[in-house]
Coordinates of C-alpha atoms in Angstrom, one line a residue:
M1336 CA 22.0 -1.1 21.6
I1337 CA 19.4 -1.4 18.8
E1338 CA 16.2 0.4 19.9
Y1339 CA 13.9 -0.5 16.9
D1340 CA 10.5 -1.7 17.9
P1341 CA 8.0 -1.4 15.1
C1342 CA 5.1 -1.0 17.4
S1343 CA 6.7 1.6 19.7
E1344 CA 5.3 5.1 20.0
A1345 CA 8.7 6.5 19.2
V1346 CA 8.9 4.6 15.9
F1347 CA 5.3 5.7 15.1
D1348 CA 6.4 9.3 15.7
D1349 CA 9.4 9.0 13.4
P1350 CA 10.9 5.7 12.2
Y1351 CA 13.7 7.1 10.1
P1352 CA 16.3 7.5 12.9
F1353 CA 15.6 3.9 13.9
Y1354 CA 16.0 2.7 10.3
A1355 CA 19.3 4.6 10.0
Q1356 CA 20.6 2.8 13.1
L1357 CA 19.5 -0.6 11.7
R1358 CA 21.2 0.0 8.3
A1359 CA 24.4 1.1 10.0
E1360 CA 24.7 -1.3 12.9
A1361 CA 22.3 -4.3 12.3
P1362 CA 21.2 -4.7 8.7
I1363 CA 19.6 -7.9 9.7
F1364 CA 18.0 -7.7 13.1
R1365 CA 15.6 -9.6 15.3
H1366 CA 13.6 -8.3 18.2
P1367 CA 12.6 -10.9 20.9
R1368 CA 9.1 -9.6 20.9
Y1369 CA 8.4 -10.4 17.3
R1370 CA 8.6 -13.4 15.0
P1371 CA 10.6 -12.2 12.0
W1372 CA 14.0 -11.0 11.1
F1373 CA 14.2 -7.4 9.7
L1374 CA 16.1 -6.4 6.6
S1375 CA 16.7 -2.6 6.3
R1376 CA 19.2 -2.1 3.4
F1377 CA 18.2 -1.5 -0.2
D1378 CA 20.3 -4.2 -1.8
D1379 CA 19.3 -6.8 0.8
V1380 CA 15.7 -6.1 0.3
L1381 CA 16.0 -6.1 -3.4
A1382 CA 17.9 -9.4 -3.4
A1383 CA 15.3 -11.1 -1.2
L1384 CA 12.4 -9.8 -3.3
L1385 CA 14.0 -11.3 -6.5
D1386 CA 14.8 -14.7 -4.7
V1387 CA 11.7 -16.7 -5.3
K1388 CA 13.5 -19.9 -4.6
S1389 CA 14.5 -19.0 -1.1
F1390 CA 11.3 -17.2 0.0
T1391 CA 7.6 -18.0 -0.1
V1392 CA 4.5 -15.8 0.2
T1393 CA 2.1 -18.5 0.9
E1394 CA 2.2 -17.9 4.7
G1395 CA 1.4 -14.3 4.1
T1396 CA 3.3 -11.0 3.6
T1397 CA 1.8 -8.4 5.8
S1398 CA 2.7 -7.4 9.4
M1399 CA -0.7 -8.8 10.4
E1400 CA 0.4 -12.2 9.2
L1401 CA 4.1 -12.4 9.9
L1402 CA 5.1 -9.8 12.6
F1403 CA 3.5 -11.3 15.6
H1404 CA 3.9 -14.6 17.4
P1405 CA 0.5 -16.5 17.5
D1406 CA -0.1 -15.8 21.2
P1407 CA 2.2 -13.1 22.5
D1408 CA 2.5 -12.9 26.3
G1409 CA -0.5 -15.2 26.6
G1410 CA -2.9 -12.4 25.4
E1411 CA -5.2 -12.2 22.5
E1412 CA -4.0 -13.0 19.0
T1413 CA -2.7 -10.0 17.2
Y1414 CA -2.0 -11.7 14.0
F1415 CA -4.2 -12.8 11.1
D1416 CA -4.1 -16.5 10.2
R1417 CA -5.5 -17.7 6.9
S1418 CA -4.4 -21.2 7.2
D1419 CA -7.9 -22.6 8.4
L1420 CA -9.9 -20.7 5.7
P1421 CA -11.3 -22.8 2.8
M1422 CA -9.1 -21.2 0.2
E1423 CA -6.8 -23.0 -2.1
I1424 CA -6.3 -20.0 -4.4
G1425 CA -5.7 -17.0 -2.2
A1426 CA -5.2 -13.5 -3.4
V1427 CA -2.4 -13.2 -5.9
A1428 CA -0.1 -11.6 -3.4
T1429 CA 0.0 -14.9 -1.4
L1430 CA 0.7 -17.3 -4.3
D1431 CA 4.1 -18.6 -5.4
P1432 CA 5.0 -19.5 -9.0
P1433 CA 3.9 -21.3 -11.1
V1434 CA 0.4 -20.8 -9.8
H1435 CA 1.1 -17.1 -9.2
T1436 CA 2.2 -16.7 -12.8
R1437 CA -1.0 -18.1 -14.2
V1438 CA -3.3 -16.3 -11.8
R1439 CA -1.5 -13.0 -12.3
A1440 CA -1.8 -13.3 -16.1
A1441 CA -5.6 -13.8 -15.6
L1442 CA -5.8 -10.6 -13.5
S1443 CA -3.3 -8.4 -15.3
P1444 CA -5.1 -6.9 -18.4
P1445 CA -6.8 -4.1 -16.5
F1446 CA -3.6 -3.0 -14.9
K1447 CA -1.4 -2.7 -18.0
P1448 CA -0.1 0.8 -19.1
A1449 CA -2.6 1.1 -21.9
A1450 CA -5.5 0.4 -19.5
A1451 CA -4.2 3.0 -17.0
E1452 CA -4.1 5.5 -19.9
R1453 CA -7.7 4.7 -20.7
L1454 CA -8.7 5.3 -17.1
E1455 CA -7.2 8.8 -17.0
P1456 CA -10.2 10.7 -18.3
F1457 CA -12.4 9.1 -15.6
A1458 CA -9.8 10.0 -13.0
R1459 CA -9.3 13.6 -14.1
E1460 CA -13.1 14.1 -14.1
I1461 CA -13.3 12.9 -10.5
V1462 CA -10.3 15.1 -9.5
R1463 CA -11.7 18.2 -11.2
G1464 CA -15.0 17.7 -9.3
C1465 CA -13.0 17.6 -6.1
I1466 CA -11.3 20.8 -7.1
A1467 CA -14.6 22.5 -7.9
R1468 CA -16.0 21.6 -4.5
A1469 CA -12.8 22.8 -2.8
R1470 CA -13.1 26.2 -4.6
E1471 CA -16.6 26.6 -3.4
R1472 CA -15.6 25.8 0.3
G1473 CA -12.2 27.4 0.4
G1474 CA -10.5 24.2 1.2
L1475 CA -10.4 20.4 1.2
D1476 CA -8.9 17.4 3.0
A1477 CA -6.2 16.1 0.7
V1478 CA -6.9 12.5 1.9
A1479 CA -10.7 12.1 2.3
D1480 CA -11.8 14.8 -0.2
F1481 CA -9.2 14.3 -2.8
A1482 CA -6.8 11.4 -3.2
G1483 CA -8.9 9.0 -1.2
H1484 CA -12.1 10.1 -3.0
L1485 CA -10.3 9.4 -6.2
S1486 CA -8.5 6.1 -5.4
V1487 CA -11.5 4.0 -4.3
R1488 CA -13.5 5.1 -7.2
V1489 CA -10.8 4.2 -9.6
A1490 CA -10.6 0.8 -7.8
C1491 CA -14.3 0.3 -8.2
R1492 CA -14.1 1.2 -11.9
V1493 CA -11.3 -1.3 -12.5
L1494 CA -13.4 -4.0 -10.9
G1495 CA -16.7 -2.9 -12.4
V1496 CA -18.4 -2.8 -9.1
P1497 CA -20.9 0.0 -8.3
L1498 CA -19.5 3.3 -7.2
D1499 CA -22.3 3.6 -4.7
D1500 CA -20.4 1.3 -2.4
A1501 CA -17.2 3.2 -2.5
D1502 CA -17.7 5.0 0.9
F1503 CA -18.5 1.7 2.6
Y1504 CA -15.2 0.2 1.3
V1505 CA -13.2 3.2 2.6
R1506 CA -14.7 2.9 6.1
C1507 CA -14.0 -0.8 6.4
I1508 CA -10.5 -0.6 5.0
N1509 CA -9.5 2.4 7.1
T1510 CA -10.8 0.8 10.2
L1511 CA -8.9 -2.5 9.5
F1512 CA -5.6 -0.6 9.6
E1513 CA -6.3 1.6 12.6
R1514 CA -4.2 0.9 15.6
D1515 CA -4.6 1.6 19.3
A1516 CA -1.8 3.1 21.4
G1517 CA 0.1 0.5 23.5
T1518 CA -1.7 -2.4 21.8
P1519 CA 0.1 -4.0 18.9
G1520 CA -1.6 -5.4 15.8
V1521 CA -5.1 -5.4 14.5
T1522 CA -7.7 -4.0 16.8
P1523 CA -11.0 -5.8 17.6
R1524 CA -12.9 -3.2 15.5
G1525 CA -10.4 -3.8 12.7
R1526 CA -11.2 -7.5 12.7
D1527 CA -14.9 -6.8 12.7
A1528 CA -14.5 -4.4 9.8
S1529 CA -12.5 -7.0 7.8
M1530 CA -15.3 -9.5 8.5
E1531 CA -18.0 -6.9 7.6
L1532 CA -16.2 -6.2 4.3
H1533 CA -15.9 -9.9 3.3
V1534 CA -19.4 -10.8 4.3
Y1535 CA -20.7 -7.9 2.2
L1536 CA -18.5 -8.9 -0.7
I1537 CA -19.6 -12.6 -0.5
Q1538 CA -23.2 -11.6 -0.4
R1539 CA -22.7 -9.5 -3.6
I1540 CA -20.7 -12.2 -5.2
Q1541 CA -23.5 -14.7 -4.6
E1542 CA -26.1 -12.3 -5.9
W1543 CA -24.1 -11.5 -9.1
R1544 CA -23.4 -15.2 -9.7
A1545 CA -27.0 -16.2 -9.1
K1546 CA -28.2 -13.7 -11.7
G1547 CA -25.3 -14.2 -14.1
T1548 CA -24.5 -10.5 -13.7
R1549 CA -21.6 -9.2 -15.9
L1550 CA -20.0 -6.1 -14.3
G1551 CA -17.8 -5.1 -17.2
G1552 CA -14.6 -5.0 -15.2
L1553 CA -12.0 -7.2 -13.5
A1554 CA -14.7 -8.6 -11.3
D1555 CA -16.0 -10.6 -14.2
A1556 CA -12.7 -12.4 -14.5
I1557 CA -12.7 -13.1 -10.7
L1558 CA -16.2 -14.3 -10.6
Y1559 CA -16.4 -16.3 -13.8
G1560 CA -12.9 -16.9 -14.9
D1561 CA -10.9 -20.2 -15.0
F1562 CA -8.4 -20.5 -12.1
E1563 CA -6.4 -23.7 -12.2
G1564 CA -9.3 -25.5 -13.9
R1565 CA -12.2 -24.2 -11.8
R1566 CA -13.9 -21.1 -10.7
L1567 CA -12.9 -19.4 -7.5
N1568 CA -15.1 -20.2 -4.5
D1569 CA -17.0 -17.3 -2.9
L1570 CA -14.4 -16.7 -0.2
E1571 CA -11.6 -16.8 -2.7
A1572 CA -13.3 -14.3 -4.9
S1573 CA -14.0 -12.0 -2.0
F1574 CA -10.2 -12.0 -1.2
H1575 CA -9.3 -11.1 -4.8
L1576 CA -11.9 -8.3 -4.8
S1577 CA -10.7 -7.0 -1.5
M1578 CA -7.0 -7.1 -2.6
V1579 CA -7.8 -4.7 -5.4
L1580 CA -10.0 -2.5 -3.1
I1581 CA -7.3 -2.4 -0.4
G1582 CA -4.4 -1.8 -2.8
G1583 CA -6.3 0.9 -4.5
T1584 CA -7.7 2.6 -1.4
E1585 CA -4.9 2.6 1.1
T1586 CA -1.6 3.4 -0.5
L1587 CA -2.3 6.0 -3.1
P1588 CA -4.0 8.6 -0.7
K1589 CA -1.0 8.3 1.6
A1590 CA 1.6 8.7 -1.2
A1591 CA -0.3 11.6 -2.8
S1592 CA -0.9 13.4 0.4
A1593 CA 2.7 13.1 1.3
A1594 CA 3.6 14.6 -2.1
I1595 CA 1.2 17.5 -1.5
Y1596 CA 2.7 18.0 2.0
R1597 CA 6.4 17.9 0.9
L1598 CA 5.8 20.2 -1.9
W1599 CA 4.2 22.6 0.6
Q1600 CA 7.2 22.3 2.8
H1601 CA 9.5 23.1 -0.2
P1602 CA 7.8 26.0 -2.0
E1603 CA 10.5 26.5 -4.5
Q1604 CA 10.1 22.8 -5.6
R1605 CA 6.3 23.3 -5.7
A1606 CA 6.7 26.3 -7.9
R1607 CA 8.9 24.3 -10.3
V1608 CA 6.3 21.6 -10.6
A1609 CA 3.4 24.1 -11.0
A1610 CA 5.4 25.9 -13.8
D1611 CA 6.3 22.6 -15.5
P1612 CA 3.6 19.9 -15.1
S1613 CA 6.0 17.4 -16.7
L1614 CA 7.7 17.2 -13.3
A1615 CA 4.5 15.8 -11.7
P1616 CA 5.5 12.2 -12.2
Q1617 CA 8.9 12.9 -10.6
A1618 CA 7.3 14.6 -7.7
F1619 CA 5.0 11.7 -7.0
H1620 CA 7.9 9.2 -7.5
E1621 CA 10.0 11.0 -5.0
A1622 CA 7.2 11.1 -2.5
L1623 CA 6.8 7.3 -2.9
R1624 CA 10.6 7.0 -2.1
Y1625 CA 10.8 9.6 0.6
D1626 CA 7.6 8.8 2.4
M1627 CA 6.9 5.2 1.5
P1628 CA 3.4 4.4 3.0
T1629 CA 4.0 0.7 3.4
Q1630 CA 6.6 0.3 6.1
M1631 CA 7.1 -3.4 5.7
L1632 CA 6.1 -6.5 3.8
G1633 CA 7.7 -10.0 4.2
R1634 CA 8.2 -13.6 3.2
V1635 CA 9.0 -16.9 4.9
A1636 CA 12.3 -18.7 4.1
T1637 CA 12.0 -22.0 2.4
R1638 CA 15.7 -22.8 2.7
E1639 CA 18.8 -21.4 4.5
V1640 CA 19.6 -17.9 3.4
E1641 CA 22.5 -15.8 4.8
F1642 CA 22.7 -12.0 5.2
H1643 CA 25.7 -10.4 6.7
G1644 CA 26.9 -13.6 8.4
Q1645 CA 23.4 -14.4 9.9
T1646 CA 21.7 -17.5 8.7
V1647 CA 17.9 -17.4 8.2
E1648 CA 16.6 -20.9 8.8
P1649 CA 13.8 -22.4 6.8
G1650 CA 10.4 -21.5 8.2
E1651 CA 11.6 -18.2 9.7
A1652 CA 9.9 -15.0 8.6
V1653 CA 11.8 -12.0 7.2
M1654 CA 10.2 -8.5 7.1
F1655 CA 11.5 -6.1 4.4
L1656 CA 11.6 -2.6 5.8
W1657 CA 10.7 -0.9 2.5
A1658 CA 10.6 2.6 3.9
S1659 CA 14.1 2.2 5.3
A1660 CA 15.4 0.7 2.0
N1661 CA 14.1 3.7 0.1
R1662 CA 16.1 6.0 2.4
D1663 CA 19.3 4.0 2.2
E1664 CA 22.3 6.3 1.7
R1665 CA 24.1 3.4 -0.1
A1666 CA 21.5 3.5 -2.9
F1667 CA 20.6 7.3 -3.0
E1668 CA 22.6 10.4 -2.8
R1669 CA 21.2 12.7 -0.1
A1670 CA 18.8 10.0 0.7
D1671 CA 17.1 12.1 3.5
A1672 CA 16.5 15.0 1.2
F1673 CA 13.2 15.5 -0.7
D1674 CA 14.1 16.4 -4.3
V1675 CA 11.8 16.4 -7.3
G1676 CA 14.9 16.9 -9.4
R1677 CA 16.1 13.5 -8.5
G1678 CA 14.5 11.9 -11.6
L1679 CA 13.0 8.5 -11.6
P1680 CA 15.6 6.2 -9.7
R1681 CA 14.8 2.6 -9.0
I1682 CA 12.8 2.4 -5.8
L1683 CA 11.1 -0.3 -3.9
S1684 CA 7.7 1.2 -3.4
F1685 CA 6.0 -1.0 -5.9
G1686 CA 8.1 -4.0 -5.1
Q1687 CA 10.3 -5.8 -7.6
G1688 CA 10.4 -9.1 -9.3
T1689 CA 7.6 -11.6 -9.4
H1690 CA 5.2 -9.8 -7.0
M1691 CA 5.7 -6.3 -8.4
C1692 CA 2.5 -4.3 -7.7
L1693 CA -0.2 -5.0 -10.3
G1694 CA -1.7 -1.5 -9.9
M1695 CA 1.6 0.6 -10.2
H1696 CA 0.7 2.0 -13.6
I1697 CA -2.7 3.2 -12.3
A1698 CA -1.2 4.5 -9.2
R1699 CA 1.3 6.6 -11.1
M1700 CA -1.4 7.9 -13.4
E1701 CA -3.5 8.9 -10.3
G1702 CA -0.6 10.5 -8.6
R1703 CA 0.3 12.6 -11.6
V1704 CA -3.3 13.7 -12.3
L1705 CA -3.8 14.7 -8.7
L1706 CA -0.7 16.9 -8.6
E1707 CA -1.3 18.3 -12.1
E1708 CA -4.9 19.4 -11.3
L1709 CA -4.1 20.6 -7.7
L1710 CA -1.2 22.8 -8.8
A1711 CA -3.0 24.1 -11.9
A1712 CA -6.0 25.2 -9.7
F1713 CA -4.2 26.1 -6.5
P1714 CA -0.5 26.6 -7.0
E1715 CA -0.1 28.3 -3.6
Y1716 CA -2.3 26.0 -1.5
D1717 CA -1.7 26.1 2.3
V1718 CA -1.5 23.1 4.6
V1719 CA -3.3 23.5 7.9
E1720 CA -0.6 21.6 9.7
A1721 CA -2.1 22.0 13.1
D1722 CA -5.1 20.0 12.0
A1723 CA -3.3 17.3 10.2
V1724 CA -3.6 13.7 11.5
R1725 CA -0.9 11.1 11.0
L1726 CA -1.7 7.4 11.2
R1727 CA 0.0 5.4 13.8
S1728 CA 0.7 1.9 12.7
E1729 CA 3.5 -0.7 12.3
F1730 CA 2.3 -1.3 8.8
F1731 CA 1.2 2.0 7.2
R1732 CA 2.6 5.5 7.7
G1733 CA 1.0 8.6 6.3
F1734 CA -1.7 11.1 6.8
G1735 CA -5.1 10.1 7.9
S1736 CA -6.2 13.7 7.3
L1737 CA -4.4 16.7 5.6
P1738 CA -6.5 19.8 5.5
L1739 CA -5.7 22.4 2.8
R1740 CA -6.7 26.0 2.4
V1741 CA -7.1 27.2 -1.1
A1742 CA -7.9 30.4 -2.7

C-alpha cells in the first residue's frame, strides 16, 4: 500500500522513505485526496519538463494552484486560483511559448552569467558584514542572519527596488509559505500576507509610474517595457516583481542552510571544502540535489500522455516531485549519500528546458560566496541543532532557523 500523502505529518518529518516507495512501486501515483498525478523518478520528471507540447503552465505550477481540489470536503478553499484576476500576461513561470519566449527574453539580461558575476562584489560585501556581526556576537542564524539576509537584498538589487523594504518582503513571503499542522494548503494569514505584498507593490508601482521613476534594475523593464505590444498593467507588474522576490528570497536560504548543516554533519567534507574553496560550488550543488527545497512543481496535460502504462488525460494535473527525482538511485550512485566529491551532475533543482530557473546563475554565485566566506572565517562552526527549526510544508522543505556558534 502506498502511504504517501504530501500534507501528512509523517511526510513533513521525512519525505524520503515515501519517495523511495513511490519510485519503486508507483512511479506515477494519484492520491484520492488530491487533484494531480505525482511523478517521482528522475527520467520521468525530466521528460515531462522538456515536453512543452503535452503540458502547459498557464493553469499554474505550484502546490497552491494544482495540488488541491477547488473545495475539498466542503471546507474552505486551500488552493490559489488566478483565473479571475485581470492578467493576460502573468508571471513568466505561468506562460507557455511563444509568449513565454518573448517575455523571458525581455526579463533575462540581469540573470545572465556575466550579470551574476557583476553582482558578486555586492553579495560578498553583505556576507562579510554578516560574518563581522557573527564574530561580535559569537553566533548567527544561518537563515535569517546570513543566507536570507543576503538573498532578499540581492533580489532587491536585481530589481533596483529600495533595500529598505527587504525585511518587509521577507516577512510577507515567509508568512505565505507557513503551514498549520493538520490543515493543508495556504493559511488565512498566508493569504493575507500575499495580499499585503501585492497591495504594497501595486502602490509602489503606481507611485513610480506616476513620477516616471527609473530604478536602474529589472523593475524598469517590468514597469516600462513592451510586453506583447503594451505595458504590463499594475497587477501584472506586481506579479512579475513578486516572482523575483519570492524566487530570490525563499529557495536560496534553504539550500545554503542545508549545505551548512550537511557540512557540519560531515566534518571531513567540511574540512576539504575549507582547505580547497574551489569545492564550494560542488558543495552547494550537492546540497541542492540532496536537500532540494522545492518539493514539487507541476503542469497540466494538454493531450494524452502515458507514463508506465497509465494515461494522463488532457486537463489533468501532474506534480513533479523534484526532491524525489534528485534522490533517484537510477540517476545517481549512492543517491542517499551527501558527497561534495560527486562533482556537478545534472540535477533538477533549477528545472530543465523552457522554464529553467532564470536566477540559477545568481543563486549559484550566492551559495558559493556564502560557503567560501563562512568557511574562511569559521571553518569549525557548530550547529545548535536543538534550537534548529524545520519548516513543515507540502511545497518547501528546509530550515526556518539554523543557529550557529562560531569562535
